[in-house]
Each structure stands twice: as C-alpha cells, then as structure tokens.
Amino acid sequence: MTATDRSLELIHTAAQAAADKLAHDVIAYDVSDVLSITDAFLLASAPNDRQVRAIVDEIEERLQTELGAKPVRREGDRESRWILLDYVDIVVHVQHSEERVFYALERLWKDCPELELPADAKATRGKAEEHAKLQAAEADQEPDGDWR
C-alpha cells in the first residue's frame, strides 16, 4: 500500500507552507504500510516556540484555503514545543528543535519510504544544525566579565 494522491497533495502543500515560514529540516514519510490510521507523516522544526506556532498556523491556513482540508485534531498548542495536526490522511508534527532532537521521530520511521517534497522544503535540510552552530558562534563572541 502507498500513500494516496490526496495524501501526497496535502503533504506537498504542507511542506511548502512550512518552508515558506522558514521551518528547519522538513521531511515526510509514507507510513501507510506500517500504520492503518494515516498515510503519511510530515516533520518540521523551528528554533523557538513563536516560530513553531507560525509554521503550524501557515500550514493550517494553506491546507484550508488551497485544498479545503481542516484538521480533525490539533494538539500541543499550550506549550508550542510540539504541535500535531491530524488530517486523517496525513499527520503533521512541528517541533521545537530541542524536542526534535530528543524524540528523534526520524529514527522511528527510518524504514518507511521518504516522500518527495518541493524544492523549497528540501532546501530546509540541515538548517537546524546551521542555526545551532550560528548560535554557538554568537555565544562565543559575547564578552565575558563585568561591565564597569
């Protein structure tokens, strides 16, 4: 069994929306062979809670306006560290970068086929690592000591 055309359409639109809001490491898996409850997972992350919410809001807006799709469930809003959008055909996970590393969902689904995504979404690969290195470099450049 493979993901349906509708699932692929939802995944592509959601992935493009995530990329447009500067999500990091957007990836999608066809989980239809191992799960009966959905066809595909989309994973994306962001370095802060505000951006996680912005990505989720953009995905919801685009899927609603372009494809007429509304999530049957949205979870994780309170903390904005990991928000899940369940569209039945697909499930979208947008995680804070720290949660993404800790839970490592890619490791769970690595045996499932990766789905082809739009070029903008593919270009997000490695952005979390780049961001972490930039943050570390900026922290190293901050002066230490007291400011008298």
PDB file of N, CA, C and O in Angstrom, residues 8 11 14 26 61-64 76 106 108 110 113 117-118 123 131 141-142:
ATOM      1  N   LEU A   8      -0.548  12.803  -0.758  1.00  0.00           N
ATOM      2  CA  LEU A   8       0.634  13.442  -1.348  1.00  0.00           C
ATOM      3  C   LEU A   8       0.389  14.926  -1.611  1.00  0.00           C
ATOM      4  O   LEU A   8       1.273  15.763  -1.393  1.00  0.00           O
ATOM      5  N   ILE A  11       0.581  16.639   1.750  1.00  0.00           N
ATOM      6  CA  ILE A  11       1.981  16.685   2.197  1.00  0.00           C
ATOM      7  C   ILE A  11       2.748  17.780   1.457  1.00  0.00           C
ATOM      8  O   ILE A  11       3.470  18.568   2.067  1.00  0.00           O
ATOM      9  N   ALA A  14       1.574  21.256   2.621  1.00  0.00           N
ATOM     10  CA  ALA A  14       2.025  21.500   3.998  1.00  0.00           C
ATOM     11  C   ALA A  14       3.539  21.727   4.045  1.00  0.00           C
ATOM     12  O   ALA A  14       4.019  22.612   4.768  1.00  0.00           O
ATOM     13  N   VAL A  26      12.565  19.902   7.022  1.00  0.00           N
ATOM     14  CA  VAL A  26      11.257  19.365   6.634  1.00  0.00           C
ATOM     15  C   VAL A  26      11.480  18.034   5.923  1.00  0.00           C
ATOM     16  O   VAL A  26      12.294  17.923   5.007  1.00  0.00           O
ATOM     17  N   GLU A  61      -3.657  27.241   7.447  1.00  0.00           N
ATOM     18  CA  GLU A  61      -4.257  28.213   6.526  1.00  0.00           C
ATOM     19  C   GLU A  61      -4.165  27.736   5.078  1.00  0.00           C
ATOM     20  O   GLU A  61      -5.138  27.769   4.339  1.00  0.00           O
ATOM     21  N   ARG A  62      -2.996  27.283   4.668  1.00  0.00           N
ATOM     22  CA  ARG A  62      -2.791  26.867   3.279  1.00  0.00           C
ATOM     23  C   ARG A  62      -3.600  25.622   2.941  1.00  0.00           C
ATOM     24  O   ARG A  62      -4.178  25.534   1.858  1.00  0.00           O
ATOM     25  N   LEU A  63      -3.624  24.649   3.846  1.00  0.00           N
ATOM     26  CA  LEU A  63      -4.390  23.435   3.564  1.00  0.00           C
ATOM     27  C   LEU A  63      -5.881  23.749   3.487  1.00  0.00           C
ATOM     28  O   LEU A  63      -6.596  23.167   2.669  1.00  0.00           O
ATOM     29  N   GLN A  64      -6.341  24.686   4.310  1.00  0.00           N
ATOM     30  CA  GLN A  64      -7.749  25.078   4.284  1.00  0.00           C
ATOM     31  C   GLN A  64      -8.090  25.830   3.000  1.00  0.00           C
ATOM     32  O   GLN A  64      -9.045  25.482   2.308  1.00  0.00           O
ATOM     33  N   GLY A  76      -1.091  20.214  21.411  1.00  0.00           N
ATOM     34  CA  GLY A  76       0.188  20.783  21.795  1.00  0.00           C
ATOM     35  C   GLY A  76       0.255  22.293  21.756  1.00  0.00           C
ATOM     36  O   GLY A  76       1.334  22.865  21.878  1.00  0.00           O
ATOM     37  N   GLU A 106      12.505  10.717  13.254  1.00  0.00           N
ATOM     38  CA  GLU A 106      13.101  10.145  12.041  1.00  0.00           C
ATOM     39  C   GLU A 106      13.650   8.750  12.304  1.00  0.00           C
ATOM     40  O   GLU A 106      13.598   7.887  11.439  1.00  0.00           O
ATOM     41  N   LEU A 108      12.446   6.588  14.342  1.00  0.00           N
ATOM     42  CA  LEU A 108      11.323   5.649  14.417  1.00  0.00           C
ATOM     43  C   LEU A 108      10.811   5.243  13.033  1.00  0.00           C
ATOM     44  O   LEU A 108      10.360   4.122  12.836  1.00  0.00           O
ATOM     45  N   LYS A 110      12.535   5.544  10.032  1.00  0.00           N
ATOM     46  CA  LYS A 110      13.611   5.466   9.033  1.00  0.00           C
ATOM     47  C   LYS A 110      13.427   4.335   8.022  1.00  0.00           C
ATOM     48  O   LYS A 110      13.945   4.404   6.919  1.00  0.00           O
ATOM     49  N   PRO A 113       9.439   4.640   3.463  1.00  0.00           N
ATOM     50  CA  PRO A 113       9.932   5.426   2.327  1.00  0.00           C
ATOM     51  C   PRO A 113       9.769   6.928   2.566  1.00  0.00           C
ATOM     52  O   PRO A 113       8.736   7.374   3.068  1.00  0.00           O
ATOM     53  N   LEU A 117       9.468  15.916  -1.824  1.00  0.00           N
ATOM     54  CA  LEU A 117       8.916  17.197  -1.389  1.00  0.00           C
ATOM     55  C   LEU A 117       9.315  18.299  -2.363  1.00  0.00           C
ATOM     56  O   LEU A 117      10.267  18.137  -3.136  1.00  0.00           O
ATOM     57  N   PRO A 118       8.622  19.446  -2.303  1.00  0.00           N
ATOM     58  CA  PRO A 118       9.014  20.579  -3.148  1.00  0.00           C
ATOM     59  C   PRO A 118      10.453  21.012  -2.856  1.00  0.00           C
ATOM     60  O   PRO A 118      10.972  20.804  -1.749  1.00  0.00           O
ATOM     61  N   ALA A 123      15.295  22.201   0.630  1.00  0.00           N
ATOM     62  CA  ALA A 123      16.364  23.148   0.952  1.00  0.00           C
ATOM     63  C   ALA A 123      16.456  23.447   2.451  1.00  0.00           C
ATOM     64  O   ALA A 123      17.436  24.027   2.902  1.00  0.00           O
ATOM     65  N   HIS A 131      21.729  26.595  12.263  1.00  0.00           N
ATOM     66  CA  HIS A 131      21.256  27.544  13.273  1.00  0.00           C
ATOM     67  C   HIS A 131      21.971  27.322  14.611  1.00  0.00           C
ATOM     68  O   HIS A 131      22.382  28.275  15.259  1.00  0.00           O
ATOM     69  N   GLN A 141      31.248  34.783  20.972  1.00  0.00           N
ATOM     70  CA  GLN A 141      31.700  36.140  20.706  1.00  0.00           C
ATOM     71  C   GLN A 141      31.231  37.142  21.752  1.00  0.00           C
ATOM     72  O   GLN A 141      31.715  38.256  21.805  1.00  0.00           O
ATOM     73  N   GLU A 142      30.256  36.765  22.570  1.00  0.00           N
ATOM     74  CA  GLU A 142      29.776  37.675  23.605  1.00  0.00           C
ATOM     75  C   GLU A 142      30.863  37.850  24.653  1.00  0.00           C
ATOM     76  O   GLU A 142      31.468  36.881  25.111  1.00  0.00           O
TER      77      GLU A 142
END
